[in-house]
Structures are given as C-alpha cells and as structure tokens.
Coordinates of C-alpha atoms and ligand atoms in Angstrom, one line a residue:
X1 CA 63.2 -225.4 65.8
X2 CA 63.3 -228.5 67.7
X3 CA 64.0 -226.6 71.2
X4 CA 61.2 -224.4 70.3
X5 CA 58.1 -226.6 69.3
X6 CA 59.2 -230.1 69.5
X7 CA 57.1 -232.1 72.5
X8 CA 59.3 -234.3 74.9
X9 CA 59.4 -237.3 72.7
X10 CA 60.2 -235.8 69.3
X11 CA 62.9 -233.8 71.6
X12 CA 64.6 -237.0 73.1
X13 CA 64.5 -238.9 69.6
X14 CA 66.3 -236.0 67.7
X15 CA 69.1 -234.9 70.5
X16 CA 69.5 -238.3 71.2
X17 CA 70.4 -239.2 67.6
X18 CA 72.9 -236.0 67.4
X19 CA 74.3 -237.3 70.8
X20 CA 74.5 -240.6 69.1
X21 CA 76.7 -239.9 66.6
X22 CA 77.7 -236.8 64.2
X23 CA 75.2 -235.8 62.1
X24 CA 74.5 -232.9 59.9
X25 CA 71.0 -231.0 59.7
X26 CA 68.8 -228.7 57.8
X27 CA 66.5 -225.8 57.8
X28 CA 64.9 -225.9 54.8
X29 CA 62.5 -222.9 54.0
X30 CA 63.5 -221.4 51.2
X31 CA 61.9 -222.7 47.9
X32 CA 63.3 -222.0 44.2
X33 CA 60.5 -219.2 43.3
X34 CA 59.9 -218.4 46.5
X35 CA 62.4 -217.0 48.8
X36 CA 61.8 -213.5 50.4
X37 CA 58.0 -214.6 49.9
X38 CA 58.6 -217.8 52.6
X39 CA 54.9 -217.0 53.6
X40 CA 54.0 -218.1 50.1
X41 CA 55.9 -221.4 50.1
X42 CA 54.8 -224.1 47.6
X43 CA 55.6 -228.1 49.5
X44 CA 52.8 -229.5 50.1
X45 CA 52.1 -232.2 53.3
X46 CA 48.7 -234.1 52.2
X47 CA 47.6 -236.7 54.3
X48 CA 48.5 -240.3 52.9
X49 CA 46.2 -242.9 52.0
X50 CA 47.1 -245.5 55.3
X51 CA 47.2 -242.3 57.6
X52 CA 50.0 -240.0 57.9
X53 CA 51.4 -237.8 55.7
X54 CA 53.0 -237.5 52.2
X55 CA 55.5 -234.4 51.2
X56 CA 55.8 -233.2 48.0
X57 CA 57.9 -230.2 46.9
X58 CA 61.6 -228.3 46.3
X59 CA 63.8 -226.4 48.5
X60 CA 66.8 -224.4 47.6
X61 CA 70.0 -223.2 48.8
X62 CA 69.3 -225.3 52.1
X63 CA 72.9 -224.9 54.0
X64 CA 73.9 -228.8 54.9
X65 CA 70.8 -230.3 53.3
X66 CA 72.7 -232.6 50.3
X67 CA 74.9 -234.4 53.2
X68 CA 72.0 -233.7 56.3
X69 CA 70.8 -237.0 57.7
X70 CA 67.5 -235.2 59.3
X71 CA 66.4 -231.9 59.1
X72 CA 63.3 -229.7 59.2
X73 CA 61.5 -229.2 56.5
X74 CA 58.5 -226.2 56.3
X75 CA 55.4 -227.4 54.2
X76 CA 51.4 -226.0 53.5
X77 CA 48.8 -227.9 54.8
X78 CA 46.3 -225.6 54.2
X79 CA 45.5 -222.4 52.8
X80 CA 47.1 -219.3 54.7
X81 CA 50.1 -218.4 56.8
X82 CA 48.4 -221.1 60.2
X83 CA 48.5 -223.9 57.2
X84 CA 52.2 -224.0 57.4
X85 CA 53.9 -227.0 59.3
X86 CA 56.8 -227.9 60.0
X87 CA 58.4 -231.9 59.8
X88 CA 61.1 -233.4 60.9
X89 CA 62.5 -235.3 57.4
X90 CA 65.5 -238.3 58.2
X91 CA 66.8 -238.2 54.5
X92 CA 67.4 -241.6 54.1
X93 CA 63.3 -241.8 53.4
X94 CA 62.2 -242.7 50.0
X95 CA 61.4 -240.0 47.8
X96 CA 64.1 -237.6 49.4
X97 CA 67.1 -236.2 47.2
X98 CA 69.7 -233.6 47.7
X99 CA 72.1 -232.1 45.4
X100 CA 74.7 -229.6 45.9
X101 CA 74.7 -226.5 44.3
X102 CA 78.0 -225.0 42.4
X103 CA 78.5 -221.6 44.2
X104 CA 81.7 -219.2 44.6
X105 CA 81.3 -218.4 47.8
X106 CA 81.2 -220.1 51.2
X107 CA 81.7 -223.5 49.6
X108 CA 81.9 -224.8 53.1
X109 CA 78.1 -224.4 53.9
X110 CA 77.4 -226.9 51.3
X111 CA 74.4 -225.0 49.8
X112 CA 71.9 -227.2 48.4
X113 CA 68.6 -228.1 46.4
X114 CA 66.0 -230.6 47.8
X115 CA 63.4 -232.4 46.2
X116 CA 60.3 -234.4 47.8
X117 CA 58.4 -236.8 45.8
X118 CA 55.5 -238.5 48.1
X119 CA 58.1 -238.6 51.4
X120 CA 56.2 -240.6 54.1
X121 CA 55.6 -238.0 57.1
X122 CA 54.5 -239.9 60.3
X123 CA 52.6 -238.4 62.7
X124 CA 55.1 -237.9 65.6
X125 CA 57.3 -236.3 62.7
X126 CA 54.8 -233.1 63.0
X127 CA 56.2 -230.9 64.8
X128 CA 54.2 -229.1 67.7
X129 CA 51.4 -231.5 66.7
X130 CA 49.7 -230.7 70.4
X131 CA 50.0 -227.3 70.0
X132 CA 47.3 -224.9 68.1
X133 CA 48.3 -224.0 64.6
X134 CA 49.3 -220.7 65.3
X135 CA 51.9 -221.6 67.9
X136 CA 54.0 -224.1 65.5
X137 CA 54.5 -223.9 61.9
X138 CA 54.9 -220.5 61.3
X139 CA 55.7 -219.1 64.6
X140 CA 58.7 -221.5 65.1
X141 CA 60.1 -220.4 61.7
X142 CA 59.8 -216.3 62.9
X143 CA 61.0 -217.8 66.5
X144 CA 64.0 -219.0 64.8
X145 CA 64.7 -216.4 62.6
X146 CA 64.4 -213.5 64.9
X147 CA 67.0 -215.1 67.1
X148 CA 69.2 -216.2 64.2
X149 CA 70.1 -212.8 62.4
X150 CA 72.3 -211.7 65.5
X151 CA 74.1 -214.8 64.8
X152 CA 74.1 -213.5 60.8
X153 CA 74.9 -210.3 62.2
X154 CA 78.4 -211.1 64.4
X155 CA 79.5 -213.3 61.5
X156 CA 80.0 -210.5 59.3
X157 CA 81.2 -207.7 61.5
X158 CA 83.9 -210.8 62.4
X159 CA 84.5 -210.9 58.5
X160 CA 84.6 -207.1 58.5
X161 CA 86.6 -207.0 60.7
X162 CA 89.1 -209.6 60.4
X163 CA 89.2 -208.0 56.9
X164 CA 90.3 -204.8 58.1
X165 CA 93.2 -206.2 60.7
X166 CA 94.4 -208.1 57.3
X167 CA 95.1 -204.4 55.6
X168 CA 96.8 -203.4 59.0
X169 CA 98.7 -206.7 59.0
X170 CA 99.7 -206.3 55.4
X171 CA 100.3 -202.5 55.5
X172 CA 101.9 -201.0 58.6
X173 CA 101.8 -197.1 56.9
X174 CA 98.6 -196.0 54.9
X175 CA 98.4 -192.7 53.1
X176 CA 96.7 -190.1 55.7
X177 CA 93.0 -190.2 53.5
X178 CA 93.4 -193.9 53.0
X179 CA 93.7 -194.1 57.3
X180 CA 90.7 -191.8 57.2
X181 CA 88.6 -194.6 55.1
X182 CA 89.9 -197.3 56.8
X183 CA 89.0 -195.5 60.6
X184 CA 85.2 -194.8 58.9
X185 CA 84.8 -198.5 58.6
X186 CA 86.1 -199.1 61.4
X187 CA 83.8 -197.1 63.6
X188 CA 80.7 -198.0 61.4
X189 CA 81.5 -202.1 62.3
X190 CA 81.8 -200.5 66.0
X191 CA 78.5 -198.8 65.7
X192 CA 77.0 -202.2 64.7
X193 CA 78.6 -204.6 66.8
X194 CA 77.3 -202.2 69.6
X195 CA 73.6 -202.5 68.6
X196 CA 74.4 -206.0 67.9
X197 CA 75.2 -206.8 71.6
X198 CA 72.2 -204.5 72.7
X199 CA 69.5 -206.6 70.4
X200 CA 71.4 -210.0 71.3
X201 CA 71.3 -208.9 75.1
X202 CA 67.4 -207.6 74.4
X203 CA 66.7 -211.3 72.8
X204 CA 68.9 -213.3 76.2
X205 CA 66.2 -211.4 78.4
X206 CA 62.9 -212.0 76.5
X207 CA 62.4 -209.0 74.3
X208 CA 62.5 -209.3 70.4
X209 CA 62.5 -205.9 68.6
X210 CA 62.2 -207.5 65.2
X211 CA 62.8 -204.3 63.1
X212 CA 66.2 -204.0 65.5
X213 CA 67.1 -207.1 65.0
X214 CA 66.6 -207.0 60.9
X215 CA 68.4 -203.5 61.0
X216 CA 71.7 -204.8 62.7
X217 CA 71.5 -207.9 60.3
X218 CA 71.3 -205.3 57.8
X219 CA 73.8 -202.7 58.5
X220 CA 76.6 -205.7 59.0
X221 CA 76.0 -207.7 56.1
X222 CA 76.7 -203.8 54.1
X223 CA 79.8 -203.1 56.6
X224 CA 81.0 -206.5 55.6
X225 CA 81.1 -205.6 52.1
X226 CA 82.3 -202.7 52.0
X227 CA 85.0 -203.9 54.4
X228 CA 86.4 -206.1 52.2
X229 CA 86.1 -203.7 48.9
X230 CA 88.3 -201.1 50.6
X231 CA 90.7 -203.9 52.0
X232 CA 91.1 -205.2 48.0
X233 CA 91.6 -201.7 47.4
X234 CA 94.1 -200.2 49.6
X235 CA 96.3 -203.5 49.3
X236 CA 96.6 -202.6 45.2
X237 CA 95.4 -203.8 42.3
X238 CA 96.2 -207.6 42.2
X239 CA 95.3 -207.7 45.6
X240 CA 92.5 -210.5 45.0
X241 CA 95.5 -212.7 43.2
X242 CA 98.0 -212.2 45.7
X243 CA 95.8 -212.7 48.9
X244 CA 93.5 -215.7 48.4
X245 CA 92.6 -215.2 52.1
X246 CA 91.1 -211.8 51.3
X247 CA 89.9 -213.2 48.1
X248 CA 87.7 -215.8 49.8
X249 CA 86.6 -213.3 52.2
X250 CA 85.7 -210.9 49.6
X251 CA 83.3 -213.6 48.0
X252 CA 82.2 -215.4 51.1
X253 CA 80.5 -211.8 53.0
X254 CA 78.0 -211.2 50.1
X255 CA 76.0 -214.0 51.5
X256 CA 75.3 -212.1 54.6
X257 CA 73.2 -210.0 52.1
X258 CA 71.0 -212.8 51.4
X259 CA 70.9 -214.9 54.7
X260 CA 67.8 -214.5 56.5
X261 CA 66.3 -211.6 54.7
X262 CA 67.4 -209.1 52.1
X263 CA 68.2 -205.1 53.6
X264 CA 65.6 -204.9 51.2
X265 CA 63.1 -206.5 53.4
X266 CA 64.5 -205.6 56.6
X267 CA 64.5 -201.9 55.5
X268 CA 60.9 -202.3 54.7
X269 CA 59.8 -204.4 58.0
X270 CA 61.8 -201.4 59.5
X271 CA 59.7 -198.5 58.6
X272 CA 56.4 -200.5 58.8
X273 CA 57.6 -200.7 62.8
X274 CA 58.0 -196.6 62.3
X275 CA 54.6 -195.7 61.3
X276 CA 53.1 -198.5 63.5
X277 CA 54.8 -196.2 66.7
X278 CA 53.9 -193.0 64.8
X279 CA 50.4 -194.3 64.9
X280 CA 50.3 -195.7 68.4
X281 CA 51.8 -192.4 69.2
X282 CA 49.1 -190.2 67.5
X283 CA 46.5 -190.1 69.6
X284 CA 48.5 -188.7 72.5
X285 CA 50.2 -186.5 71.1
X286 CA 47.0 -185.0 69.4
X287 CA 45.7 -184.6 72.8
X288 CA 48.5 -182.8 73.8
X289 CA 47.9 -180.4 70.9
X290 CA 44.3 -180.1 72.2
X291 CA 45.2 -179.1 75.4
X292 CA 47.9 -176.9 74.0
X293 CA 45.0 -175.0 71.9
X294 CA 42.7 -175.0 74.9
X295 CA 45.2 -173.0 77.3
Ligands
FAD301 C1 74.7 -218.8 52.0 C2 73.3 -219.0 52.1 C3 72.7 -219.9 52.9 C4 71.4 -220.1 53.0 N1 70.9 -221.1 53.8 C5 69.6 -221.4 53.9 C6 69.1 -222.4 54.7 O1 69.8 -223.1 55.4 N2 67.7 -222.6 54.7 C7 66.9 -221.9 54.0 O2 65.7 -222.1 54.0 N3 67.3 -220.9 53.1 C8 68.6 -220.6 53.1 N4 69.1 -219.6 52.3 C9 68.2 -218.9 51.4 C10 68.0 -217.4 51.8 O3 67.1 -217.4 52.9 C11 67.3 -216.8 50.6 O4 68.4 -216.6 49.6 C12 66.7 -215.4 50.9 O5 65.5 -215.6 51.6 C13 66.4 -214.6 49.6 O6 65.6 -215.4 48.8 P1 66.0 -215.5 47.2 O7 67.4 -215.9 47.1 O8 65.0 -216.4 46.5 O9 65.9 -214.1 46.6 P2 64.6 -213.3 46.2 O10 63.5 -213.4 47.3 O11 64.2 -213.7 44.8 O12 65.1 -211.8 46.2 C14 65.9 -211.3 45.1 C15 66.0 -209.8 45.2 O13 64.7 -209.2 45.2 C16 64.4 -208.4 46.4 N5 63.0 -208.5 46.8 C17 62.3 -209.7 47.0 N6 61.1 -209.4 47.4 C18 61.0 -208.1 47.5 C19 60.0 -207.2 48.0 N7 58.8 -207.6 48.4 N8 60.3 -205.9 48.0 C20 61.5 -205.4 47.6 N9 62.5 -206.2 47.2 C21 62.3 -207.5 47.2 C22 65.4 -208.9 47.4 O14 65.7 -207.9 48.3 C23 66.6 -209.3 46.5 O15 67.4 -208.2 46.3 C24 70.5 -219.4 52.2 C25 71.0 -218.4 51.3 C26 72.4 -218.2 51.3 C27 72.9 -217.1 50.3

C-alpha cells in the first residue's frame, strides 16, 4: 500500500521506521459484517474538531494487527466506493485496541480484531492525500490485492505440495488406484502452478488479468485441500494423530479458501470477465455473419 500511494514523505517515515527497528504491520480491510462486501465497509474517518481526522470503527481477522505497531487501516469518508481512504494507524495512538482471535489454524498469523474509538488521524497519515480520490483509497486496496493472490496462490500449491511428498516420504509403495489419485493431484497442482507463474509473469510486466489471477488463487486454495484430504487418507485412519505435521497442514490450507476472496467470488468475477469478452466480441462477429448471409 505504502509503495503504491504513499507520497515521498509518508514513504521515508514508514520504511525508515521498519529499517529502524523490527516491527510488525497490518492490512486491515476486512470488517466483522463485512468481508466479501469490502466495498461496503463500515469505519468511518470524520474530520476532528482542531482539524484532522478522527477513526471510528472494527476490523476483523487482521493477520499481525494485535502485536502491529503501524499498519493501514481502510476507512469511508464519504458515500460510495471514491469515499474510501486509506490511513496509516501507529497503534500506540489512543483509542486503538487489538485482540487476538482463538483460531485452529495458522496460529502463526496471529489473526486479529481491531477496534477504533475517535483515533486521531493527522493529515500526512492520509494516504495519497495529493492524489484524486479515485487513484488512492480504493484503487490501492484492488492494486494490492490483484498482486497479492499469486502470493495466496504459491503458498498453497507449496502446502499441496509438500503435502503430497509427505505421503511419498511416509509410503514408499501405494496400491496401483491409490498412485492413480495421488498422480491426479499431482498434475492438477502442476496445472496451477503453471498458470500461476504465467499470471505472476503477466503481473512482473504490467498486465493484470484480474479474473486470471482470482482463478489461480482459486483453483490452489481447492488443490491444497484436497491435497491434504487424500494425504490423511492414504496414510490410514489415525493419520491426523500420528502426523501432527500433516495435521497442521491439514487445518492451516483451509485459509487459502478465505484469503483474499472466496472461489465464490472469484468464480463470479470470472464469468462477469466472460460475458464482458462475449459482448466486446459480438459485434464482430455479427458482422461476420452478415457478410456470411450476404455472399
Ligand atoms: C488466515 C486469514 C488471514 C486474513 N488476513 C486478513 C488481513 O490481514 N486483512 C484483512 O483485511 N482481512 C484478512 N482476512 C479476512 C479475509 O479477507 C475474509 O475472511 C474474506 O474476505 C471473507 O470474508 P468473511 O470471512 O467475512 O466471509 P463472508 O464474506 O461472510 O463469506 C462467507 C461465505 O459467503 C460467501 N459469499 C459472500 N458474499 C457472497 C456473494 N455475493 N455471492 C456468493 N457467495 C458469497 C463466501 O464465498 C463465503 O463462502 C483474513 C482471513 C483469513 C482466513
């Protein structure tokens, strides 16, 4: 976010703070009712009495945010998808409090809930301030994410397949039809990982397919899991008990479900992309039926 929209001097302040000493950060977005909905988000940034800002709100299941010392924090200033902004938040301002939240899975990510209560938001903490409201806000959120879900993407074909080298580590012979599942999901992670690199090398030289992109998030997060189902599987039926690797594995790659975007959203962002081409492609190929029927 901060590469994206910040200007020079919000730029040297944050990097020269991480530079300065460890620190943990945020992205914090998603809100406790609304998550897939991010365009409906619920913070508000109202302008302060003695100028400035004040930030008022909740965030949820923020990776970092309950030991962050700064983050970035998305907020409506106005009506619309051009009212959202985004802040840079140093968590040791009044008002700010983070808490972790109990989960199963990828305890490591320390996933968390925010609150604001009137938090103090300079004006130099606005980021993108000299740009136009379409070109910060909610454009460095979709810049992010877009160029993210690759990331999502080779995390879970990893799992997958670190997963599946496990089952060959752990049993040297499988049962000819058990070899024949195990080679499927093998070959469907190489599928992926193959259109993984191509939107990943699309993104490197300028070109964002987002409906690629959302597809290859998609398809890994499902490999992942059913990666790890067959591994638990084929090793037996205590295999969760006598592998805690495995076990953590098997609980840790259903988050890839949920991280940036549900399939269920990238499925639909897919097929809006298909009609838009079918549409863009209608008119020419109606005229090629016209001048079909003319000759
Ligand atoms: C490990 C992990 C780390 C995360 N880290 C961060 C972070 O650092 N920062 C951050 O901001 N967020 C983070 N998130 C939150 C993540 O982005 C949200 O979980 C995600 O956007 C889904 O939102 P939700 O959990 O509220 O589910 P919901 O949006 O309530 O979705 C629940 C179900 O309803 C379906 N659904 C929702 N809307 C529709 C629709 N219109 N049509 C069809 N189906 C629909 C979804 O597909 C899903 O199956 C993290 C989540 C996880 C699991």
């Amino acid at each position: 976010m901060v590469q994206a929209l910040a200007d020079e001097q919000q730029r040297q302040r944050y990097f020269g703070r991480l530079a300065a000493a460890p620190t943990h950060t945020f992205f914090a977005l998603t809100e406790p009712a609304k998550g897939s909905a991010a365009l409906e988000l619920e913070t508000t940034l109202t302008p302060a009495p003695g100028g400035g800002w004040l930030l008022n709100g909740a965030k949820c299941y923020i990776g970092n945010g309950a030991r962050a010392q700064l983050g970035v924090v998305f907020c409506r200033r106005a009506p619309g998808p051009w009212g959202i902004e985004a802040v840079l938040l140093d968590t040791s301002a009044p008002g700010f409090s983070g808490e972790l939240l109990p989960t199963v899975g990828l305890r490591g990510a320390r996933i968390s809930r925010l609150r604001f209560q009137d938090v103090a938001v300079a004006p130099e903490d606005l980021l993108g301030a000299d740009r136009s409201p379409s070109r910060r806000g909610l454009y460095g959120a979709t810049y992010i994410l877009y160029r993210f879900r690759p990331g999502i993407a080779a995390m879970a074909l990893g799992c997958a397949q670190a997963a599946c080298d496990y089952l060959r580590t752990h049993r040297a012979t499988l049962p000819r039809q058990d070899r024949h599942r195990l080679d499927g999901v093998l070959d469907r992670i190489a599928a992926v990982r193959h259109r993984t690199y191509a939107v990943a090398a699309a993104v490197d030289a300028g070109v964002v397919d987002v409906a690629g992109i959302g597809a290859v998030k998609a398809r890994a997060a499902r490999v992942a899991e059913d990666a790890t189902r067959l591994v638990a599987e084929l090793l037996g039926p205590a295999s969760l008990i006598e592998h805690p690797w495995l076990e953590k594995t098997y609980r840790d790659v259903r988050a890839f479900e949920l991280m940036e975007g549900t399939t269920n959203l990238h499925t639909m962002a897919a097929f809006q992309s298909l009609l838009r081409s079918r549409t863009a492609l209608q008119p020419a190929a109606q005229r090629a039926v016209d001048g079909a029927a003319r000759h």
